[in-house]
């Protein structure tokens, strides 16, 4: 029988519910259990695909082309399983299904209501996760108890325990225990209120995870236990950690996986924990001996969550080479006027990540030029590759008005355009290329040697493509198209062999990086950056700061 663990949050958003759920997933997986995870988001968008990354953070793309919440990125990185579009459900998608069913007459003339129709739809989505062959399904509920939109979800998970059986369900509730400086005390009142709210909806938590900046003392745990009616060992202290990758270890020491297993009847002796591989990741996180500076030049840099997977992928590669990666978030619009060649040249590597829309484009093109001419390692991701191509066309091929038709049609050199435009089709459609697409890499290319193979699969999320009409011109001028779709039509990778590292990919490799398996392209960038950093002061890390990996 599949076990279900529901993770809810109270008091405040951004407490790290996704990381707590992911860490639990890692712990259960380390006990030899097959784990899958999903997220139920109470907002009304059908999926996060249309949401502004500057507000909501990155859109995480799954192999099957799901545009999902960024927490799915944490899940994949922590449990190392590929998730799918059905791993993320929103109120919008629930309602659109319910309304479609109503229009089809599936409800046989009944009045369609939140209970039972919407809650049944939510429960169906949860149950579907249980058919995927996992021993444990961890379900994170977005938002916080007390939100208006969350009510049907809490009601659905309350009913779920009745449906699935008491012993098959565990409720984990995450709260905040703030420290109030004037009284010099940690306060439990917000936790009590939040648990009261949850119980008011009929859900009694089995485990309470308390986020705080200092450990929760035993006496405070006893107080929370008494007031919230959970055993003392089910009150888990989750303090801020220097690195997110420390969290599973801490939560294991606090006994989170033990209490969850006990609640759902998983025999701990049958499933002893083996955290050795995760511990070796954590060890690498904390044993960096030198630093590399990586600049991320993009549009949403004031909201680094917009590039969460990129940042994590950089860190993973850093762990592998033993380097602490210092990220500099640089606003593309400020290049080159406020952020000029000097500032960019002081970096060891540059990434221009994905993005949509015109803002900052010229700054990104200037960045790519500085990186190319200054031999600064550069990785172009999706839009970042398109930028590389436009820059090369303008300044090496001499096509001075080269552009992507995303930004203007008034160009004599549309080096990036919609596939339909390249084929002179008038119906331009508007569909995105989403999810995993295979690519063939050229023998002997930089990318083939990085990947160690010539057949790869990467996730995509874009509309515009390299215009194959210019391919020969680019290649003759030193920008190699080193990877393409199997039919050869779509250019997937470009590189400049006569440069320390100047690689672009039309895909989003960041989604497939794992803490213990860095992505080859990021590894290539960081190795090149590490080489550039050598000889720069201060390149070696002051040993007293080692351990602060983030
Ligand atoms: N805006 C570009 C396109 O649609 C790039 C998208 C991206 O970087 N994800 O092709």
Coordinates of C-alpha atoms and ligand atoms in Angstrom, one line a residue:
X1 CA 0.0 0.0 0.0
X2 CA 1.3 3.4 -1.0
X3 CA 1.8 5.8 1.9
X4 CA 1.0 9.5 1.6
X5 CA 2.7 12.3 3.5
X6 CA 1.1 15.7 3.3
X7 CA 3.2 18.8 4.0
X8 CA 1.4 22.0 4.9
X9 CA 2.7 25.3 6.1
X10 CA 1.6 28.0 8.5
X11 CA 2.5 31.4 9.9
X12 CA 4.4 32.7 6.9
X13 CA 5.3 31.8 3.3
X14 CA 8.9 31.2 2.3
X15 CA 9.6 29.1 5.3
X16 CA 11.2 26.4 3.2
X17 CA 8.3 24.0 2.9
X18 CA 9.6 22.7 -0.5
X19 CA 13.0 22.1 1.0
X20 CA 11.6 20.4 4.0
X21 CA 9.5 18.1 1.9
X22 CA 12.4 17.5 -0.5
X23 CA 14.7 16.7 2.4
X24 CA 12.1 14.2 3.8
X25 CA 12.0 12.7 0.3
X26 CA 15.8 12.3 0.3
X27 CA 15.7 10.6 3.8
X28 CA 13.0 8.2 2.8
X29 CA 14.8 7.4 -0.4
X30 CA 18.0 6.8 1.6
X31 CA 16.0 4.2 3.5
X32 CA 15.6 2.3 0.3
X33 CA 12.0 3.4 -0.3
X34 CA 10.7 4.5 -3.7
X35 CA 9.6 8.1 -3.4
X36 CA 7.7 10.4 -5.6
X37 CA 6.6 14.0 -4.8
X38 CA 4.0 16.4 -6.0
X39 CA 2.8 19.9 -5.3
X40 CA -0.7 21.3 -5.0
X41 CA -0.7 25.0 -5.6
X42 CA -3.8 26.9 -4.5
X43 CA -3.5 29.8 -7.0
X44 CA -5.8 30.2 -10.0
X45 CA -3.3 30.0 -12.9
X46 CA -3.7 26.7 -14.7
X47 CA 0.0 26.3 -14.6
X48 CA 2.9 28.6 -13.7
X49 CA 3.9 28.9 -17.4
X50 CA 2.4 32.3 -17.8
X51 CA 3.5 33.7 -14.5
X52 CA 6.1 36.4 -14.2
X53 CA 9.4 34.9 -13.1
X54 CA 10.3 38.2 -11.5
X55 CA 7.4 37.7 -9.1
X56 CA 7.0 33.9 -8.8
X57 CA 10.4 32.6 -9.5
X58 CA 11.5 30.2 -12.2
X59 CA 9.2 27.9 -14.2
X60 CA 10.6 24.4 -13.8
X61 CA 10.3 22.3 -16.9
X62 CA 9.8 18.5 -16.7
X63 CA 10.8 15.9 -19.3
X64 CA 7.3 15.6 -20.5
X65 CA 7.0 19.4 -21.0
X66 CA 5.2 20.3 -17.8
X67 CA 5.7 24.0 -16.9
X68 CA 5.7 23.7 -13.1
X69 CA 6.5 25.3 -9.8
X70 CA 10.1 25.8 -8.9
X71 CA 9.7 23.5 -5.9
X72 CA 9.7 20.6 -8.3
X73 CA 13.3 21.5 -9.1
X74 CA 14.1 21.0 -5.4
X75 CA 12.2 17.7 -5.4
X76 CA 14.2 16.5 -8.5
X77 CA 17.5 17.6 -7.1
X78 CA 16.9 16.0 -3.7
X79 CA 15.1 12.8 -4.6
X80 CA 16.9 12.4 -8.0
X81 CA 13.7 11.2 -9.8
X82 CA 12.3 12.8 -12.9
X83 CA 8.9 14.2 -12.2
X84 CA 6.1 15.0 -14.7
X85 CA 3.4 17.5 -15.5
X86 CA 1.0 15.6 -13.2
X87 CA 3.4 16.3 -10.3
X88 CA 2.1 19.9 -10.1
X89 CA -1.6 20.7 -9.8
X90 CA -3.2 24.2 -9.3
X91 CA -6.6 25.4 -8.5
X92 CA -6.9 26.6 -12.0
X93 CA -6.2 23.2 -13.5
X94 CA -8.6 21.5 -11.0
X95 CA -11.4 24.0 -11.9
X96 CA -10.9 23.8 -15.6
X97 CA -11.3 20.0 -15.4
X98 CA -14.4 20.3 -13.2
X99 CA -15.9 22.8 -15.5
X100 CA -15.1 20.8 -18.6
X101 CA -16.8 17.8 -17.0
X102 CA -19.8 19.9 -16.1
X103 CA -20.1 21.1 -19.7
X104 CA -19.9 17.5 -20.9
X105 CA -22.7 16.5 -18.6
X106 CA -20.5 14.1 -16.6
X107 CA -22.2 15.2 -13.3
X108 CA -25.6 14.1 -14.6
X109 CA -27.4 17.2 -13.7
X110 CA -26.2 17.5 -10.2
X111 CA -25.3 20.9 -8.6
X112 CA -21.5 21.1 -9.0
X113 CA -19.9 22.2 -5.7
X114 CA -16.5 22.6 -4.0
X115 CA -17.4 19.6 -1.8
X116 CA -17.5 17.0 -3.2
X117 CA -16.7 17.8 -6.8
X118 CA -13.6 20.0 -6.4
X119 CA -12.3 18.0 -3.5
X120 CA -12.9 14.8 -5.4
X121 CA -10.9 16.2 -8.3
X122 CA -8.0 17.1 -5.9
X123 CA -8.1 13.6 -4.4
X124 CA -8.0 12.0 -7.8
X125 CA -4.9 13.9 -8.6
X126 CA -3.3 12.8 -5.3
X127 CA -4.4 9.2 -5.9
X128 CA -2.9 9.2 -9.4
X129 CA 0.5 9.8 -7.8
X130 CA -0.1 6.6 -5.8
X131 CA -0.4 4.6 -9.0
X132 CA 3.1 5.4 -10.1
X133 CA 4.7 2.6 -8.1
X134 CA 6.1 4.6 -5.3
X135 CA 6.2 3.4 -1.7
X136 CA 5.7 6.9 -0.5
X137 CA 4.1 9.9 -2.1
X138 CA 5.0 13.3 -0.5
X139 CA 2.4 16.0 -1.3
X140 CA 3.3 19.6 -0.6
X141 CA 0.4 22.0 -0.3
X142 CA 1.4 25.5 -1.5
X143 CA 0.5 28.6 0.5
X144 CA -0.3 28.7 4.2
X145 CA -3.2 27.5 6.2
X146 CA -5.5 30.4 6.6
X147 CA -5.3 31.4 3.0
X148 CA -8.7 31.6 1.3
X149 CA -7.7 29.5 -1.7
X150 CA -6.2 26.7 0.4
X151 CA -9.5 25.6 2.0
X152 CA -10.5 23.0 -0.6
X153 CA -7.0 21.4 -0.5
X154 CA -7.0 21.0 3.3
X155 CA -10.5 19.6 3.1
X156 CA -9.4 17.1 0.4
X157 CA -6.4 15.9 2.4
X158 CA -8.5 15.6 5.5
X159 CA -10.9 13.3 3.5
X160 CA -7.9 11.5 2.1
X161 CA -7.0 10.0 5.4
X162 CA -10.5 8.6 5.7
X163 CA -10.3 7.1 2.2
X164 CA -6.8 5.8 2.3
X165 CA -6.8 4.6 6.0
X166 CA -5.3 6.2 9.0
X167 CA -2.1 4.3 8.9
X168 CA -1.4 5.2 5.3
X169 CA -1.3 9.0 5.8
X170 CA 0.9 11.4 7.7
X171 CA 0.4 15.1 8.1
X172 CA 3.5 17.2 8.6
X173 CA 3.0 20.9 9.4
X174 CA 5.7 23.5 9.1
X175 CA 5.7 26.6 11.2
X176 CA 7.8 29.4 12.3
X177 CA 9.2 29.9 15.9
X178 CA 10.4 33.4 15.9
X179 CA 13.0 34.8 18.4
X180 CA 12.0 38.0 19.9
X181 CA 15.1 40.0 20.9
X182 CA 13.5 42.3 23.5
X183 CA 12.2 39.4 25.5
X184 CA 15.1 37.2 24.6
X185 CA 12.7 34.3 23.9
X186 CA 11.5 32.0 21.2
X187 CA 7.8 32.3 20.8
X188 CA 5.4 29.4 20.2
X189 CA 2.2 31.4 19.8
X190 CA 2.3 31.6 16.0
X191 CA 2.8 27.8 15.9
X192 CA -0.2 27.3 18.2
X193 CA -2.4 29.6 16.1
X194 CA -1.4 27.9 12.9
X195 CA -2.1 24.4 14.3
X196 CA -5.4 25.6 15.7
X197 CA -6.3 26.8 12.2
X198 CA -5.4 23.5 10.7
X199 CA -7.3 21.6 13.4
X200 CA -10.3 23.9 12.7
X201 CA -10.3 22.4 9.3
X202 CA -10.2 18.9 10.7
X203 CA -6.5 18.1 10.3
X204 CA -4.5 17.2 13.3
X205 CA -0.8 17.2 12.4
X206 CA 1.3 14.2 13.2
X207 CA 4.6 16.1 13.0
X208 CA 5.4 19.7 13.6
X209 CA 8.5 21.1 12.0
X210 CA 9.6 24.3 13.6
X211 CA 11.7 26.7 11.5
X212 CA 13.8 29.0 13.5
X213 CA 17.2 30.7 13.5
X214 CA 18.2 29.0 16.7
X215 CA 17.6 25.4 17.8
X216 CA 14.3 24.8 19.6
X217 CA 15.1 23.7 23.2
X218 CA 13.7 20.5 24.7
X219 CA 11.5 22.5 27.1
X220 CA 10.0 24.4 24.1
X221 CA 9.5 21.2 22.3
X222 CA 7.6 19.9 25.3
X223 CA 5.5 23.0 25.4
X224 CA 4.6 22.7 21.7
X225 CA 3.9 19.0 22.2
X226 CA 1.5 19.8 25.0
X227 CA -0.3 22.6 23.3
X228 CA -0.5 21.1 19.8
X229 CA -1.1 17.6 20.9
X230 CA 1.8 15.8 19.2
X231 CA 4.4 13.6 20.8
X232 CA 7.6 15.4 21.9
X233 CA 9.6 13.5 19.4
X234 CA 7.3 14.7 16.7
X235 CA 8.3 18.3 17.3
X236 CA 11.2 18.8 14.9
X237 CA 13.6 21.7 15.1
X238 CA 14.7 23.0 11.7
X239 CA 17.2 25.7 12.1
X240 CA 18.7 27.8 9.3
X241 CA 21.5 25.9 7.6
X242 CA 24.6 27.3 5.8
X243 CA 23.6 25.2 2.7
X244 CA 20.3 23.7 1.7
X245 CA 22.1 20.4 1.2
X246 CA 22.7 20.2 5.0
X247 CA 18.9 20.1 5.7
X248 CA 18.3 16.3 5.2
X249 CA 21.2 15.5 7.6
X250 CA 19.8 17.9 10.3
X251 CA 16.3 16.7 9.9
X252 CA 17.5 13.1 10.2
X253 CA 19.2 13.9 13.4
X254 CA 16.0 15.5 14.7
X255 CA 14.2 12.2 13.8
X256 CA 11.9 13.5 11.1
X257 CA 12.1 10.3 8.9
X258 CA 11.7 8.1 12.0
X259 CA 8.5 9.7 13.2
X260 CA 7.1 9.8 9.6
X261 CA 7.9 6.1 9.1
X262 CA 6.4 5.3 12.5
X263 CA 3.2 7.2 11.7
X264 CA 2.6 5.3 8.4
X265 CA 3.8 1.9 9.6
X266 CA 7.1 1.6 7.7
X267 CA 9.3 -0.7 9.6
X268 CA 12.6 1.0 10.3
X269 CA 14.5 -2.2 10.7
X270 CA 13.4 -3.3 7.2
X271 CA 14.5 0.1 5.9
X272 CA 17.8 1.1 7.6
X273 CA 19.0 4.5 6.4
X274 CA 22.1 4.8 4.3
X275 CA 23.1 8.5 4.0
X276 CA 26.6 7.9 2.9
X277 CA 26.2 9.2 -0.6
X278 CA 24.3 12.4 0.6
X279 CA 27.0 12.9 3.2
X280 CA 29.7 12.9 0.6
X281 CA 27.8 15.6 -1.3
X282 CA 27.6 17.7 1.9
X283 CA 31.2 17.1 2.6
X284 CA 32.1 18.5 -0.9
X285 CA 29.8 21.5 -0.2
X286 CA 31.9 22.3 2.8
X287 CA 35.4 21.5 1.5
X288 CA 35.9 24.1 -1.1
X289 CA 39.4 25.4 -1.2
X290 CA 39.1 28.3 -3.7
X291 CA 36.5 30.6 -5.2
X292 CA 35.3 31.3 -8.7
X293 CA 33.1 34.3 -9.5
X294 CA 30.3 33.7 -11.9
X295 CA 28.2 36.6 -13.3
X296 CA 24.6 35.9 -14.2
X297 CA 23.5 38.6 -16.6
X298 CA 19.8 38.6 -17.0
X299 CA 16.5 40.4 -16.8
X300 CA 15.2 39.2 -13.4
X301 CA 18.3 39.4 -11.3
X302 CA 16.6 41.2 -8.5
X303 CA 14.7 38.0 -7.9
X304 CA 17.4 35.3 -8.0
X305 CA 14.7 32.6 -7.6
X306 CA 13.9 33.4 -11.3
X307 CA 17.1 31.5 -12.0
X308 CA 17.0 29.0 -9.2
X309 CA 18.0 25.9 -11.1
X310 CA 20.8 27.8 -12.9
X311 CA 22.2 28.9 -9.5
X312 CA 22.0 25.4 -8.1
X313 CA 23.6 23.9 -11.2
X314 CA 26.5 26.3 -10.9
X315 CA 26.9 25.3 -7.2
X316 CA 26.8 21.6 -8.1
X317 CA 29.6 22.0 -10.6
X318 CA 31.5 24.0 -8.0
X319 CA 31.1 21.1 -5.5
X320 CA 32.6 18.8 -8.1
X321 CA 35.7 20.9 -8.7
X322 CA 36.2 21.9 -5.1
X323 CA 35.4 25.5 -5.7
X324 CA 33.0 27.8 -3.9
X325 CA 31.0 29.6 -6.6
X326 CA 30.3 33.2 -5.9
X327 CA 27.3 34.4 -7.9
X328 CA 27.1 38.0 -9.1
X329 CA 23.7 39.0 -10.2
X330 CA 24.0 41.6 -12.9
X331 CA 21.1 43.4 -14.5
X332 CA 21.4 43.2 -18.3
X333 CA 20.0 46.6 -18.8
X334 CA 22.9 48.1 -16.9
X335 CA 25.5 46.6 -19.3
X336 CA 27.6 48.2 -20.7
X337 CA 26.8 51.7 -19.4
X338 CA 27.0 51.1 -15.7
X339 CA 28.4 47.5 -15.7
X340 CA 31.3 47.8 -18.2
X341 CA 34.1 45.7 -19.5
X342 CA 36.2 46.1 -16.3
X343 CA 33.5 44.7 -14.1
X344 CA 32.7 41.8 -16.4
X345 CA 36.4 41.0 -17.0
X346 CA 36.9 40.6 -13.2
X347 CA 34.5 37.6 -13.4
X348 CA 35.8 34.1 -14.0
X349 CA 32.8 33.1 -15.9
X350 CA 29.5 34.5 -17.3
X351 CA 26.1 33.0 -17.8
X352 CA 23.4 34.6 -19.9
X353 CA 20.3 32.5 -18.8
X354 CA 16.9 32.1 -20.5
X355 CA 14.4 34.8 -20.8
X356 CA 11.6 36.3 -22.8
X357 CA 11.0 39.8 -24.1
X358 CA 13.1 42.6 -25.3
X359 CA 14.3 44.3 -22.0
X360 CA 18.0 44.0 -21.5
X361 CA 18.7 42.3 -24.8
X362 CA 21.3 44.9 -25.9
X363 CA 23.1 44.6 -22.6
X364 CA 23.2 40.8 -23.0
X365 CA 24.6 41.2 -26.5
X366 CA 27.3 43.5 -25.1
X367 CA 28.0 40.9 -22.4
X368 CA 28.5 38.2 -25.0
X369 CA 30.8 40.4 -27.0
X370 CA 32.9 41.2 -23.9
X371 CA 33.1 37.5 -23.0
X372 CA 34.0 36.5 -26.6
X373 CA 36.6 39.1 -27.1
X374 CA 38.0 39.0 -23.6
X375 CA 38.1 35.2 -23.6
X376 CA 35.9 35.0 -20.5
X377 CA 34.2 31.6 -20.2
X378 CA 30.6 32.0 -21.3
X379 CA 27.6 29.7 -21.2
X380 CA 24.6 30.8 -23.1
X381 CA 21.3 29.1 -22.0
X382 CA 18.4 29.3 -24.4
X383 CA 18.0 33.0 -24.8
X384 CA 21.7 33.2 -23.8
X385 CA 22.6 31.1 -26.8
X386 CA 20.4 33.2 -29.1
X387 CA 22.2 36.3 -27.8
X388 CA 25.6 34.6 -28.6
X389 CA 24.5 34.0 -32.1
X390 CA 23.2 37.5 -32.6
X391 CA 26.4 39.0 -31.3
X392 CA 28.5 36.8 -33.5
X393 CA 26.5 37.7 -36.5
X394 CA 26.8 41.4 -35.8
X395 CA 30.4 41.6 -34.9
X396 CA 32.1 38.7 -36.7
X397 CA 29.9 38.1 -39.7
X398 CA 29.4 41.8 -40.2
X399 CA 25.6 41.5 -40.3
X400 CA 25.2 44.7 -38.3
X401 CA 21.5 44.6 -37.8
X402 CA 21.3 40.9 -37.0
X403 CA 18.4 40.2 -34.6
X404 CA 15.9 37.7 -33.3
X405 CA 12.5 38.2 -34.8
X406 CA 11.2 38.0 -31.2
X407 CA 12.4 41.5 -30.9
X408 CA 12.0 43.0 -34.3
X409 CA 11.0 42.0 -37.8
X410 CA 12.8 45.0 -39.2
X411 CA 16.1 43.2 -39.7
X412 CA 17.9 42.1 -42.8
X413 CA 19.5 39.2 -40.8
X414 CA 16.9 37.3 -38.8
X415 CA 19.5 34.9 -37.4
X416 CA 17.0 33.7 -34.7
X417 CA 13.4 33.3 -35.8
X418 CA 10.4 31.1 -35.5
X419 CA 10.7 27.8 -37.4
X420 CA 7.5 28.8 -39.3
X421 CA 9.2 32.0 -40.4
X422 CA 12.2 30.1 -41.6
X423 CA 10.1 27.9 -43.7
X424 CA 8.0 30.8 -45.0
X425 CA 4.8 29.5 -43.5
X426 CA 2.3 32.3 -42.9
X427 CA 0.6 30.7 -39.9
X428 CA 3.1 31.5 -37.2
X429 CA 1.4 29.5 -34.5
X430 CA 2.8 30.4 -31.2
X431 CA 3.6 27.1 -29.7
X432 CA 6.5 26.5 -27.5
X433 CA 9.0 23.8 -27.8
X434 CA 8.6 22.2 -24.4
X435 CA 10.2 19.3 -22.6
X436 CA 12.8 16.8 -23.5
X437 CA 14.2 16.8 -27.0
X438 CA 17.1 14.6 -28.3
X439 CA 20.1 16.1 -29.9
X440 CA 23.1 14.7 -31.8
X441 CA 26.5 16.2 -31.0
X442 CA 29.3 16.6 -33.6
X443 CA 32.2 14.2 -33.1
X444 CA 35.2 16.0 -31.6
X445 CA 33.2 19.0 -30.5
X446 CA 33.6 20.6 -27.1
X447 CA 30.1 19.6 -26.1
X448 CA 30.6 16.0 -27.2
X449 CA 33.7 15.8 -25.0
X450 CA 32.0 17.4 -22.1
X451 CA 29.0 15.1 -22.3
X452 CA 31.2 12.1 -23.1
X453 CA 28.6 11.0 -25.7
X454 CA 27.1 12.2 -29.0
X455 CA 23.5 11.5 -28.2
X456 CA 21.9 13.7 -25.5
X457 CA 18.5 14.8 -24.3
X458 CA 17.7 18.1 -22.7
X459 CA 14.6 20.0 -21.7
X460 CA 13.4 23.0 -23.7
X461 CA 11.1 25.9 -23.3
X462 CA 11.2 28.4 -26.1
X463 CA 9.6 29.5 -29.4
X464 CA 12.5 30.9 -31.4
X465 CA 15.3 28.9 -33.1
X466 CA 18.6 29.3 -34.7
X467 CA 18.0 30.2 -38.4
X468 CA 19.6 27.3 -40.2
X469 CA 19.9 29.4 -43.3
X470 CA 22.9 31.1 -41.7
X471 CA 24.6 27.9 -40.4
X472 CA 27.3 27.7 -43.0
X473 CA 28.2 31.4 -42.7
X474 CA 28.6 31.0 -38.9
X475 CA 30.7 27.8 -39.2
X476 CA 33.0 29.4 -41.8
X477 CA 33.5 32.2 -39.4
X478 CA 34.4 30.0 -36.4
X479 CA 31.1 29.5 -34.6
X480 CA 30.5 25.8 -34.7
X481 CA 27.0 24.4 -34.7
X482 CA 28.1 21.4 -32.6
X483 CA 24.7 19.8 -31.9
X484 CA 21.4 19.5 -33.7
X485 CA 18.1 17.7 -33.6
X486 CA 18.3 14.1 -35.0
X487 CA 16.8 15.3 -38.3
X488 CA 19.5 18.0 -38.5
X489 CA 17.0 20.9 -38.7
X490 CA 17.3 22.5 -35.3
X491 CA 20.6 23.8 -34.1
X492 CA 20.8 22.9 -30.4
X493 CA 24.4 23.8 -29.5
X494 CA 26.9 26.3 -30.7
X495 CA 30.5 26.7 -29.6
X496 CA 33.6 28.6 -30.5
X497 CA 36.5 26.2 -30.5
X498 CA 39.1 29.0 -30.5
X499 CA 38.0 30.3 -27.1
X500 CA 38.6 29.0 -23.5
X501 CA 34.8 28.3 -23.2
X502 CA 32.2 29.8 -25.4
X503 CA 29.3 27.4 -25.5
X504 CA 25.6 27.9 -26.0
X505 CA 22.6 25.6 -25.9
X506 CA 19.1 26.1 -27.0
X507 CA 18.0 23.9 -24.1
X508 CA 17.8 24.4 -20.3
X509 CA 20.5 22.1 -19.0
X510 CA 20.1 23.5 -15.5
X511 CA 17.0 21.4 -14.9
X512 CA 19.0 18.2 -15.1
X513 CA 21.9 19.0 -12.8
X514 CA 22.0 17.1 -9.5
X515 CA 24.2 17.9 -6.4
X516 CA 26.1 14.7 -6.9
X517 CA 26.0 14.7 -10.7
X518 CA 26.7 18.2 -12.0
X519 CA 25.6 18.9 -15.5
X520 CA 28.5 18.5 -18.0
X521 CA 28.0 22.0 -19.5
X522 CA 28.1 23.7 -16.1
X523 CA 31.1 21.6 -15.2
X524 CA 32.8 22.7 -18.4
X525 CA 32.1 26.3 -17.5
X526 CA 33.2 26.1 -13.9
X527 CA 36.4 24.2 -14.9
X528 CA 37.2 26.9 -17.4
X529 CA 36.3 29.6 -14.9
X530 CA 38.5 27.9 -12.2
X531 CA 41.4 28.0 -14.6
X532 CA 40.8 31.7 -15.3
X533 CA 40.6 32.3 -11.5
X534 CA 44.0 30.8 -10.9
X535 CA 46.4 33.6 -10.4
X536 CA 43.6 36.0 -9.4
X537 CA 43.6 37.4 -5.9
X538 CA 41.8 36.4 -3.7
X539 CA 41.3 33.0 -5.4
X540 CA 42.1 30.8 -2.4
X541 CA 39.5 30.8 0.3
X542 CA 40.3 32.0 3.8
X543 CA 40.0 28.6 5.7
X544 CA 38.1 30.3 8.5
X545 CA 35.2 31.0 6.1
X546 CA 35.1 27.4 4.8
X547 CA 31.7 26.0 5.6
X548 CA 29.7 28.9 4.4
X549 CA 28.9 27.5 1.1
X550 CA 26.1 29.8 0.2
Ligands
LIG1 N1 12.6 34.1 -25.7 C1 13.3 33.0 -26.3 C2 12.4 32.1 -27.1 O1 11.2 32.0 -26.9 C3 14.1 32.2 -25.4 C4 13.3 31.5 -24.4 C5 14.1 31.0 -23.2 O2 15.2 31.5 -22.9 N2 13.6 30.1 -22.4 O3 12.9 31.4 -28.0

